[in-house]
XYZ file of C-alpha atoms in Angstrom:
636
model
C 60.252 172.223 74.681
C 63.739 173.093 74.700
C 63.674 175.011 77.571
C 61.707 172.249 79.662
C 64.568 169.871 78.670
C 67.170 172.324 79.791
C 65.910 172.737 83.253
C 65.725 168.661 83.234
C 69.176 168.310 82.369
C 70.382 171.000 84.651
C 68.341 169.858 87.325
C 69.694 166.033 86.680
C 72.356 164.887 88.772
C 74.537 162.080 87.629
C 73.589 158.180 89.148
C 74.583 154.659 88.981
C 73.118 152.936 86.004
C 74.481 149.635 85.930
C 77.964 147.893 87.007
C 79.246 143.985 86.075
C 81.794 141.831 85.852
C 81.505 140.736 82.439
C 83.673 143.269 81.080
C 83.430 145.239 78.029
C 80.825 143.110 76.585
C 78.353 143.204 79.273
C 79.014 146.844 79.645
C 77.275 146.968 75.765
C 74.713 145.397 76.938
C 73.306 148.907 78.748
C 74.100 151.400 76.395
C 71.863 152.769 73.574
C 72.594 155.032 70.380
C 70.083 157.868 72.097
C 71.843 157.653 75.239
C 74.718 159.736 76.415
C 76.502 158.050 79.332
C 79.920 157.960 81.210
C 81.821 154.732 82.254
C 84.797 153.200 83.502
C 86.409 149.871 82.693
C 88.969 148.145 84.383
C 90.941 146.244 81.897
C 92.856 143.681 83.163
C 95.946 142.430 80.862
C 98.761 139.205 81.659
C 98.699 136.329 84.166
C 99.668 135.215 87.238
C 101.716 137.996 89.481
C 102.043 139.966 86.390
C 98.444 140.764 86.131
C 98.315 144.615 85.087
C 94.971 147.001 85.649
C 94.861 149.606 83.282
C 91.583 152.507 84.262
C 89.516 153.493 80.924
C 86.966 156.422 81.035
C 84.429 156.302 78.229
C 82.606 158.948 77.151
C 79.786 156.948 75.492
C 78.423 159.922 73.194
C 75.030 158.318 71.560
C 74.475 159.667 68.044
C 70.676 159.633 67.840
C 70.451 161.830 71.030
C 68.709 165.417 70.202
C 71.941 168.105 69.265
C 70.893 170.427 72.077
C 70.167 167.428 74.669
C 73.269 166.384 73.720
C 75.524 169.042 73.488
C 73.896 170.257 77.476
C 74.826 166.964 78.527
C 78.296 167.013 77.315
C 79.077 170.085 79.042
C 78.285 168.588 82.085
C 80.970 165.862 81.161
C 83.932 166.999 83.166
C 81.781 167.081 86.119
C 81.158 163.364 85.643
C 84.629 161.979 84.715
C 85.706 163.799 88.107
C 83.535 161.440 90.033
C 84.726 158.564 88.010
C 88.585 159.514 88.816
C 91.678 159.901 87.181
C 92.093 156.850 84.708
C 95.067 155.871 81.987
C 93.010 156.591 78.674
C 89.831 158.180 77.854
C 87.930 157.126 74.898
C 84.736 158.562 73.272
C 82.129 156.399 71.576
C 79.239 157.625 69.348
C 77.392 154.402 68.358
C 77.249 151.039 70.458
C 78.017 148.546 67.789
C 81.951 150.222 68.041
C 82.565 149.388 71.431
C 83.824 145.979 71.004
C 86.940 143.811 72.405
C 88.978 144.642 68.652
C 88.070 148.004 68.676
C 89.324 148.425 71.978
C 92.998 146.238 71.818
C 93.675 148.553 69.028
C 92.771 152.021 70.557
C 94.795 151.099 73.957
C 97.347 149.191 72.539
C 100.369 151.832 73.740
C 98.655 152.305 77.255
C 97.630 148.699 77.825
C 101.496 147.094 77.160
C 103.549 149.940 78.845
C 104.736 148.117 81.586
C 103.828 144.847 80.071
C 107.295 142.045 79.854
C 105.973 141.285 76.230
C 106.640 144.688 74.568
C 105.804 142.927 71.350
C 102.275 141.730 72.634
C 99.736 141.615 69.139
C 96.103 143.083 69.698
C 94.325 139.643 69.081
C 97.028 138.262 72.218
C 95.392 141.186 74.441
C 92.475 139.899 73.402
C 92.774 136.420 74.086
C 94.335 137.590 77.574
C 91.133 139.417 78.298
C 88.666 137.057 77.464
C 90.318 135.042 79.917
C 90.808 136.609 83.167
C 87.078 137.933 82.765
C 85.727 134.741 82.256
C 87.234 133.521 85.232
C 86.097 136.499 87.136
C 82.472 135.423 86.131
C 83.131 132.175 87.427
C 84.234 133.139 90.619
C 80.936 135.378 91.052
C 79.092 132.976 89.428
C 80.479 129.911 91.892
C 80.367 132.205 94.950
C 76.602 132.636 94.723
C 74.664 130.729 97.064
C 71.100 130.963 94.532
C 73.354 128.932 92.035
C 73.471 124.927 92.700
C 76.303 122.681 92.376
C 77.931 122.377 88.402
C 77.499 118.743 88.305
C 74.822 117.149 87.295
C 74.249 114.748 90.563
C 74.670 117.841 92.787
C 71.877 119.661 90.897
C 69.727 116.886 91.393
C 68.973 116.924 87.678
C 66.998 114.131 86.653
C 68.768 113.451 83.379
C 69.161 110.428 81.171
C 72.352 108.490 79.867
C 71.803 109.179 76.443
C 70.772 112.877 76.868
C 74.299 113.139 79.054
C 76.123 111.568 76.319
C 74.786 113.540 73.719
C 75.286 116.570 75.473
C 79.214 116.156 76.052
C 78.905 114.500 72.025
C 78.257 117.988 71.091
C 81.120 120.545 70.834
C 78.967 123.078 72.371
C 76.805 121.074 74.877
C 76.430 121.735 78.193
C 78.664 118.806 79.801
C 81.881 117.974 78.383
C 82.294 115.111 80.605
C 80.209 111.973 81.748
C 80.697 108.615 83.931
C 78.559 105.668 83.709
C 78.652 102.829 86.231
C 79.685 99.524 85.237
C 76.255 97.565 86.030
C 73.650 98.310 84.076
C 75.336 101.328 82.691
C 73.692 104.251 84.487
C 74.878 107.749 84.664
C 77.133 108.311 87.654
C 77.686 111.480 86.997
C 78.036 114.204 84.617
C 79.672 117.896 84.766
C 81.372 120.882 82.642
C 84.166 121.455 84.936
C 86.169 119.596 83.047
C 88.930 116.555 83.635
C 89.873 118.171 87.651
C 86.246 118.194 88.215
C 85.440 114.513 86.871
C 88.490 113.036 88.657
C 86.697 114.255 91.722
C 83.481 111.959 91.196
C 86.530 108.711 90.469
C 85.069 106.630 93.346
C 88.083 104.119 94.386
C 85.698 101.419 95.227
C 84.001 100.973 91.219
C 85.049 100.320 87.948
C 83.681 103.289 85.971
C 83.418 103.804 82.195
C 83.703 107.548 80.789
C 84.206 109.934 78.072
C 85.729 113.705 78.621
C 85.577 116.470 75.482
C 88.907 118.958 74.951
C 88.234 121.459 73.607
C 90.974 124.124 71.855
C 91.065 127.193 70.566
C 87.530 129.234 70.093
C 85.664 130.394 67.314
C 85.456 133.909 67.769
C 85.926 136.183 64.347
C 87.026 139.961 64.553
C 85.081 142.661 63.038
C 89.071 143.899 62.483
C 89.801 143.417 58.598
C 92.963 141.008 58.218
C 91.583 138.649 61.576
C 90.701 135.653 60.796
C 88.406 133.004 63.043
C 90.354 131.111 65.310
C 90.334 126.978 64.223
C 87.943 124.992 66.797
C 89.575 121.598 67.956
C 87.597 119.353 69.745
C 89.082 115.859 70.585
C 87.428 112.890 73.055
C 89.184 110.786 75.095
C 87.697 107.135 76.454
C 88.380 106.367 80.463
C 88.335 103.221 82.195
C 88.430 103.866 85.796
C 89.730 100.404 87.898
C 89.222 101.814 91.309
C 92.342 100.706 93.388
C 89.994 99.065 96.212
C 88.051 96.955 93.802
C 88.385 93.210 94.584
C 89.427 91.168 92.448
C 85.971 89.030 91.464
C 84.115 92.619 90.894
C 86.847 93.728 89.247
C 86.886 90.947 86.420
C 83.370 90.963 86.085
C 83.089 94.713 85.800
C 86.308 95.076 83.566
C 84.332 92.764 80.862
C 81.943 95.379 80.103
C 84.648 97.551 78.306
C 83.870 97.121 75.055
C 79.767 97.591 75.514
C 80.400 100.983 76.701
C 82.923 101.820 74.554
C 79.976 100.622 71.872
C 77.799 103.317 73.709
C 80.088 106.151 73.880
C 81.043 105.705 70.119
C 77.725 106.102 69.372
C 77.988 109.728 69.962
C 81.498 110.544 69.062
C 84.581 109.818 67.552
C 87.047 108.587 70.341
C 90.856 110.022 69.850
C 92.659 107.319 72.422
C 91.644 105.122 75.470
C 92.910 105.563 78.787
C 92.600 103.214 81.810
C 93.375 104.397 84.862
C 94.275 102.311 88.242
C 95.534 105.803 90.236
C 94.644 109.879 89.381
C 98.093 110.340 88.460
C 97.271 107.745 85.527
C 95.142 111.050 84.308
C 97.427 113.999 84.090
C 96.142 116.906 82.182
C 99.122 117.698 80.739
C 100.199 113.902 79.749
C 96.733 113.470 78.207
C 96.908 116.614 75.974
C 100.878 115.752 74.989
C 99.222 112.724 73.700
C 96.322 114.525 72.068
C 98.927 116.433 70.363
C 101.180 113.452 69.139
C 98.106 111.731 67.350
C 96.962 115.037 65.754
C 100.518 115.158 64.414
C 100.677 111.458 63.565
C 97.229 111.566 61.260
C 98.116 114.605 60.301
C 93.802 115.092 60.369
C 94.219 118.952 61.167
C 95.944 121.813 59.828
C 99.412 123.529 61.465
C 97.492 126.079 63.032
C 95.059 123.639 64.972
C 97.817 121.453 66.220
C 99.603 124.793 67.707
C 96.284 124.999 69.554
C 96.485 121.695 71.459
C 98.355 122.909 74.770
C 97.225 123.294 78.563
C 97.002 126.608 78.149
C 94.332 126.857 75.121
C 92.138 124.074 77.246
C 92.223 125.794 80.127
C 91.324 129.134 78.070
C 88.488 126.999 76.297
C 87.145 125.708 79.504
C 86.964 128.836 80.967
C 84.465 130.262 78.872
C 81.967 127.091 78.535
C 82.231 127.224 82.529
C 81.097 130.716 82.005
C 78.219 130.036 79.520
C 76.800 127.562 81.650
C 77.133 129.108 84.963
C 75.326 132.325 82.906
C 72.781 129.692 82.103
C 72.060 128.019 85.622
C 72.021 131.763 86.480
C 69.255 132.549 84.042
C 67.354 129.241 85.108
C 67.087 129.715 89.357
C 66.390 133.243 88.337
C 70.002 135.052 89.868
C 70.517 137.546 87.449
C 73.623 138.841 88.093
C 72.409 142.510 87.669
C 70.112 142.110 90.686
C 73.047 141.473 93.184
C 74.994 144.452 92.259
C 75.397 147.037 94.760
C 73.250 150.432 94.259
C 75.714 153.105 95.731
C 77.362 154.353 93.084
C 80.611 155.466 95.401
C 80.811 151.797 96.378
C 80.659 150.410 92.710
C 83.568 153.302 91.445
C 85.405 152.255 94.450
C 85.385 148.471 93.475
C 86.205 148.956 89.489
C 88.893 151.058 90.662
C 90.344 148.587 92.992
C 92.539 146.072 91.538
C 91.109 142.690 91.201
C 87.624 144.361 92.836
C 84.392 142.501 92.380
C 83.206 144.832 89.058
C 85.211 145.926 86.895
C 82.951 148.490 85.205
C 80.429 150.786 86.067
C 77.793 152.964 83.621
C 76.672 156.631 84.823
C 74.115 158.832 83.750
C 72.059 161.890 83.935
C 68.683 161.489 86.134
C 66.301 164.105 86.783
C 66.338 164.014 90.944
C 63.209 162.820 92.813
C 60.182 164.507 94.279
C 59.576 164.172 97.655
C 56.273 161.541 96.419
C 59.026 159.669 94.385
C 61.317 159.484 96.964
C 58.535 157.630 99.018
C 58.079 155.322 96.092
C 61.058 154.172 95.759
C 61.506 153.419 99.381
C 58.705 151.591 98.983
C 59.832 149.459 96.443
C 62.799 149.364 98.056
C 61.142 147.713 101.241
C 59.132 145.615 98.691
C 62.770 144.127 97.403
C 64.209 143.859 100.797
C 60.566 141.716 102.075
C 61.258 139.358 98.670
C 64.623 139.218 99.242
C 64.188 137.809 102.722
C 61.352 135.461 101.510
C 63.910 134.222 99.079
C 66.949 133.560 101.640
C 64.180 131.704 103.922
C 62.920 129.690 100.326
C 67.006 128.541 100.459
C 67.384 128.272 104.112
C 64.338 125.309 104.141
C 65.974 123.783 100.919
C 69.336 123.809 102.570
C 67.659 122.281 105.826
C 66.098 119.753 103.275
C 69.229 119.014 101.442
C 70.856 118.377 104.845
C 68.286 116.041 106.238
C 68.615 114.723 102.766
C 71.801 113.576 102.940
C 71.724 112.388 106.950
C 69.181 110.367 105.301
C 71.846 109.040 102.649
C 74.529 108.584 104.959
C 72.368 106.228 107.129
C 71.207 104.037 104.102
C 74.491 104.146 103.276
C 75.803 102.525 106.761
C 72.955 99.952 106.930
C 74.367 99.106 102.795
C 77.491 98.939 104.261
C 76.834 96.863 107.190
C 74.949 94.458 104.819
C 78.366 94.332 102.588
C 80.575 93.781 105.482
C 78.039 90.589 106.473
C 78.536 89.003 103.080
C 82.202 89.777 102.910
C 82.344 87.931 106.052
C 80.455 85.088 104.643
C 82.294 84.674 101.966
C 85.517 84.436 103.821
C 84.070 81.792 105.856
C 83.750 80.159 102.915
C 86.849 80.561 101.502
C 88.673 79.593 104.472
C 86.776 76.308 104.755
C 88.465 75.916 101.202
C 91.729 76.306 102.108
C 90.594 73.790 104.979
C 89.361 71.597 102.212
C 92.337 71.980 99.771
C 94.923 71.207 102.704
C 93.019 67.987 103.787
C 93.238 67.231 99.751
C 97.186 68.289 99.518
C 97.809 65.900 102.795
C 95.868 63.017 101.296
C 98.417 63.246 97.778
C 101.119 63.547 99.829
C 99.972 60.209 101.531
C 99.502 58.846 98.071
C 102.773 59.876 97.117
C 104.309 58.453 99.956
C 102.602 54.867 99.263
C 103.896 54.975 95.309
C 107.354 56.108 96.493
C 106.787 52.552 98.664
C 105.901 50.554 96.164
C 108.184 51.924 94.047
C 110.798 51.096 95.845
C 109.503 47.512 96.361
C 109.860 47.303 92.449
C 113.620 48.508 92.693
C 114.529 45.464 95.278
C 112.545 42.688 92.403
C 115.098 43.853 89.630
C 113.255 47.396 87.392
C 115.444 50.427 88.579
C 112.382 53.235 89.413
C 114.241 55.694 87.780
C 112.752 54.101 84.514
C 109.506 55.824 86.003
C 108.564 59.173 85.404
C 108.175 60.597 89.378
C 106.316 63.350 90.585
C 109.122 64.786 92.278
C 111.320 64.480 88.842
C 113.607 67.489 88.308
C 112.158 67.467 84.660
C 108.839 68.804 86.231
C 107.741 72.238 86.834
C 105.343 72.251 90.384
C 102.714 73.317 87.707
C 103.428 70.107 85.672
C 103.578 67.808 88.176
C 101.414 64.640 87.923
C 98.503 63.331 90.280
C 99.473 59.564 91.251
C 97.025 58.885 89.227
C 99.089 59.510 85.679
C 102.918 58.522 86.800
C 103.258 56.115 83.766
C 105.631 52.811 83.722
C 108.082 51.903 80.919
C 107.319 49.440 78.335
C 110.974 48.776 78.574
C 113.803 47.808 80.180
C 117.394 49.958 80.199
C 119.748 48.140 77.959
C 116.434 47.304 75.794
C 115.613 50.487 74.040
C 113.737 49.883 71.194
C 114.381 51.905 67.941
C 110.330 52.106 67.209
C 109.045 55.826 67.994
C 107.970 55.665 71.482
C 105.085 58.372 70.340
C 104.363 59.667 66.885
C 101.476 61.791 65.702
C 99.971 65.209 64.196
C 99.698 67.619 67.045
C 99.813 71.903 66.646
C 103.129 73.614 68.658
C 104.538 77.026 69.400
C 108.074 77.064 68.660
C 110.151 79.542 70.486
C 108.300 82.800 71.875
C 105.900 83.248 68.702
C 102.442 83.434 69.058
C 101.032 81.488 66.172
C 100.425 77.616 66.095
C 101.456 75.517 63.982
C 100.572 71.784 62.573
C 103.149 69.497 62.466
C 103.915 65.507 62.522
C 105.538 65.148 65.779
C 107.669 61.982 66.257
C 109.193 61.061 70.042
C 112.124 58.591 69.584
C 116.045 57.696 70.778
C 115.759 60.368 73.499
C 114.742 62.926 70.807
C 111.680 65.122 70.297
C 111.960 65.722 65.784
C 108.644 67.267 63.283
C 108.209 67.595 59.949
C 105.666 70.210 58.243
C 103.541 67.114 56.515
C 104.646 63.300 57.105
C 107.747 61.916 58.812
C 109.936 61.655 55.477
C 113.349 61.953 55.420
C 115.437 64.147 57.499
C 113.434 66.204 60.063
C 112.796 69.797 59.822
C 113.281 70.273 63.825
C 115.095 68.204 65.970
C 115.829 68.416 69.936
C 117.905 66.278 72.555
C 115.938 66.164 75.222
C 119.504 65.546 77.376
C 122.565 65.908 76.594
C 126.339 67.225 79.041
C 125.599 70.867 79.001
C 121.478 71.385 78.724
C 118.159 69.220 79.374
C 114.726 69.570 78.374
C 111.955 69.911 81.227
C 108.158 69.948 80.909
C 107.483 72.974 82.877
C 103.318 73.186 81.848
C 100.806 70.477 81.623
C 97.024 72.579 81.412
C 94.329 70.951 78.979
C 95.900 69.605 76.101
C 99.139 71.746 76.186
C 102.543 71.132 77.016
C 105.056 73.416 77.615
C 108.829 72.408 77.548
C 111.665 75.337 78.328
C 115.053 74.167 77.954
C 117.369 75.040 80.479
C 121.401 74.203 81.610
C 123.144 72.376 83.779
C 125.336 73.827 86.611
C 124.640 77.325 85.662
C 126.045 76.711 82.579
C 124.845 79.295 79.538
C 126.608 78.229 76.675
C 124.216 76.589 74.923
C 122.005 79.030 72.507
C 119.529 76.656 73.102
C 119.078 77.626 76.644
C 115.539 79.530 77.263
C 114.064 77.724 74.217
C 110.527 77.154 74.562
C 108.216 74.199 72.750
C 104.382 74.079 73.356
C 102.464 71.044 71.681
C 98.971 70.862 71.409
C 96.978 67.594 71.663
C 93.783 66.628 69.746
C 92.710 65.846 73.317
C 93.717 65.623 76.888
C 93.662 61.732 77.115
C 96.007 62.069 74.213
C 97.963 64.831 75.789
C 98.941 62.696 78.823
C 100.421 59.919 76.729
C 102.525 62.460 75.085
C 103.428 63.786 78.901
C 104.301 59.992 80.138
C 105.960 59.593 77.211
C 108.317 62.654 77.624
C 108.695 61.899 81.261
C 109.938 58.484 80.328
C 112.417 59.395 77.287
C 113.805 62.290 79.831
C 114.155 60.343 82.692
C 115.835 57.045 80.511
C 118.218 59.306 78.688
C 119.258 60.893 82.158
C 119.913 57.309 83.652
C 121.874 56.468 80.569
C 124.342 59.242 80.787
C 125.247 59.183 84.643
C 125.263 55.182 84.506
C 125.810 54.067 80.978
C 125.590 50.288 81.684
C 123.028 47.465 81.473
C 121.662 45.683 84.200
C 123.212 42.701 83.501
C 126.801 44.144 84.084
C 127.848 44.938 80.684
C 129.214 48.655 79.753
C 129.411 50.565 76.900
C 128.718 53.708 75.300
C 124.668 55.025 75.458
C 124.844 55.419 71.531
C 124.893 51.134 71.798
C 120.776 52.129 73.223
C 120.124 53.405 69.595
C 120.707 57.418 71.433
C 122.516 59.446 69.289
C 125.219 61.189 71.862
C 128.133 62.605 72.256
């Protein structure tokens, strides 16, 4: 027996057994204790131009292989590290369950940070920078294969629902971490794991979309290493509201006051950090979101020191990295693209790319295999035609589905034109419409200005039989905003006569006001009277708590609102003048109804008004002068 297995080992010549790109970890994956195999890793350590490749040679030594199998094999070592080439380090390994990312930080530590800028570089930070770059080498194989379909959910032409979606990116480890729903009837726009780049893509500027995107930070990985502790998992969820920039103005209104259902919906599923609506994609910078990410955390103070150090750019980007990876490994698995199965078979070509820097693999397993009989040799081209035949079959299989998808989507872009052409028909109808009301509303504006024009008339005929018609309130009064200027219809008349002002309150009453810029109303007993506007909190007792001239030499009140039952009156000055700290003041009083608010308004039109005639002609009609206070007006 131990001869026979001489003669196979010396008779063995060494082969490609596997090669990857998932690094040290895949490389595992194809050894066994009762194995004895040779490989070499690339390991791959910084970022950017400082990337450094450092060549390992393994000597993978497998303690449950037979001594004398074994120690025939090993002599044959040198013969096999030669065809590997010269590397930096060479390790050997006698058991598979010590060939791990720790074990290896620690054994290359010296070799790995030589010409590294951080001298001072820890073993878990080479770690961390090595999970990294090869899970973004896995992407990039992963993305560049044609048998794998498009990450997002719509380009997978996944039939999924809006709850599933939601739960999935709900769940720290699901397979999207970000979703859109449209504002309608609230179905799923879209849904992906590429994280916030990848869902600003799907940001459609003609739709008001509702969303929710998971960050996560930091990973829980723990060391075998004694001392190394797991790494703190932070996962945070942020609330969009996406106002496309070339929604109109109706749609966006009506769309906008769904906000709060879906922000029911998503909180159904998760606990939402902050809310962020968006008009532009600059209004969703990654690194603006995360800085505010971080503040909060710091603010509720709801995780420890070491989890808010985790919140940055960098440990997202890290994070994203590998759930890209486990679900691109997964939509591998599922259209049946194992990874394996693309690898090249010469074993030259696969030394040749782990050696390279930045090559395709970045390790490659050899081993000892008895060489072929001529009736093996025939098998295996055989098979080998067999593969090539499938593997044709398979690139037709995608070739029809891509002709499919393509007539798929001429099909789309045609409905799409004939929905457009029907949207450009009703926009055009509607602004038919809307021009014949502008048509309308300038027939209506030159039919008040007629009726303006006849009460200015018979106005003035009222002037020539003896009551002045600036004892009117007019609707071109300089104590009227445009917004608070009357129809003809409510110009009031006085009751009086100048030189006959009456001491009785020309309007008294409960009403609610807004004094200044607060926000809160208030009830009061509001009493109009001698050119001044006075409350008290309960009845009209005594002195007044608030009292305003409505005109006096350096300020005058104006009405500058009349909507409903409110009034709005800003005080402002005369020639430009700013002395006054009442200037900018600003009273709104509140009706029990709008018939009662417009005899407050004609009432406040005709103190104003009265107390302006008084002061720039202070004189009866019947000749006689004197000072305004004589009217019962309390002035200067």
């Amino acid at each position: 027996m131990a001869g026979r297995r001489g003669g196979s080992v010396s008779s063995a010549e060494a082969s490609l057994l596997a090669a990857g790109t998932g690094g040290v970890e895949e490389l595992c994956e194809h050894l066994a204790d009762d194995t004895v195999a040779w490989a070499l890793l690339r390991w791959e350590v910084g970022s950017g131009t400082f990337v450094r490749s450092k060549l390992v040679a393994i000597h993978f030594n497998g303690e449950e292989v037979p001594a004398v199998r074994r120690g025939r094999l090993n002599a044959r070592s040198g013969e096999v590290l030669a065809m590997l080439g010269k590397a930096h380090a060479t390790l050997e390994v006698k058991r598979k369950e010590d060939l791990h990312l720790d074990f290896m930080c620690e054994r290359l530590m010296k070799v790995l940070t030589a010409d590294v800028m951080e001298k001072s570089m820890s073993a878990e930070a080479l770690r961390k920078d090595y999970e990294a770059l090869i899970a973004e080498r896995k992407l990039r194989k992963a993305t560049s294969q044609k048998s794998v379909g498009p990450r997002t959910a719509k380009e997978n032409q996944k039939q999924i629902s809006v709850d599933r979606a939601l739960a999935a990116v709900g769940d720290a480890t699901g397979p999207y971490n970000w979703v859109l729903l449209e504002p309608e009837k609230f179905e799923l726009h879209n849904a992906g794991y590429g994280g916030l780049l990848e869902m600003k893509v799907w940001l459609a500027e003609d739709l008001v979309l509702f969303g929710v995107i998971r960050f996560t930070f930091g990973r829980e990985t723990a060391s075998s290493v004694e001392g190394m502790t797991a790494s703190p998992k932070v996962v945070k969820y942020i609330f969009v509201h996406w106002v496309g920039p070339n929604v109109s103005a109706v749609r966006r209104g009506k769309w906008n006051a769904k906000q709060q259902q879906a922000d029911a919906q998503v909180r159904a599923i998760c606990s939402i950090t902050f809310r962020r609506e968006a008009h532009s994609l600059d209004d969703l910078d990654l690194a603006d979101l995360i800085s505010e990410l971080w503040r909060l955390a710091v603010v509720d103070g709801a995780i420890t020191d070491a989890g808010k150090s985790q919140i940055s750019v960098e440990e997202y980007m890290a994070s994203l990295a590998l759930e890209q990876q486990k679900q691109l490994e997964a939509e591998l698995e599922e259209f049946g693209s194992d990874s394996a199965s693309r690898m090249c078979t010469d074993l030259h070509t696969c030394v040749d790319s782990v050696r390279e820097a930045g090559g395709e693999m970045n390790w490659v397993l050899l081993g000892m295999q008895k060489r072929e009989a001529p009736a093996q040799a025939a098998g295996a081209k055989e098979a080998a035609a067999n593969a090539k035949k499938a593997e044709e079959e398979r690139l037709a299989t995608e070739a029809a589905a891509e002709a499919k998808k393509v007539e798929d989507e001429r099909c789309a872009r045609e409905a799409a034109a004939n929905t457009k052409k029907v949207e450009e028909e009703r926009l055009a109808k509607e602004a038919a419409a809307e021009a014949k009301k502008v048509e309308e509303e300038g027939r209506a504006k030159e039919a008040a200005a007629n009726t303006k024009k006849a009460e200015e008339e018979r106005l003035a005929k009222e002037v020539v039989q003896g009551e002045p018609a600036s004892s009117r309130p007019r609707a071109d009064s300089p104590f009227l905003t445009e917004e608070a200027r009357p129809s003809e219809s409510v110009i009031s008349t006085r009751s009086s006569r100048p030189g006959q002002a009456s001491t009785e309150p020309r309007m008294s009453g409960p009403l609610k006001l807004k004094s200044g810029w607060g926000w809160w109303w208030a009830k009061r007993h509001v009493k109009l009277t001698g050119g001044k506007l006075q409350w008290w909190r309960k009845a009209a007792e005594g002195l007044p708590d608030v009292e305003y001239r409505l005109s006096d030499g350096l300020t005058r009140w104006v009405l500058a609102r009349h909507e409903g039952t409110d009034l709005e009156m800003r005080c402002e000055s005369r020639d430009n003048h700013h002395g006054s700290k009442a200037v900018g003041e600003r009273v709104i009083l509140r009706a029990p109804s709008e018939a009662e608010a417009q005899k407050w308004k004609d009432a406040l039109m005709e103190q104003m008004e009265y107390v302006e005639m008084l002061l720039a002609w202070p004189m009866h009609l019947d000749g006689r002068q004197g000072d305004i206070r004589n009217y019962g007006i309390e002035y200067p």
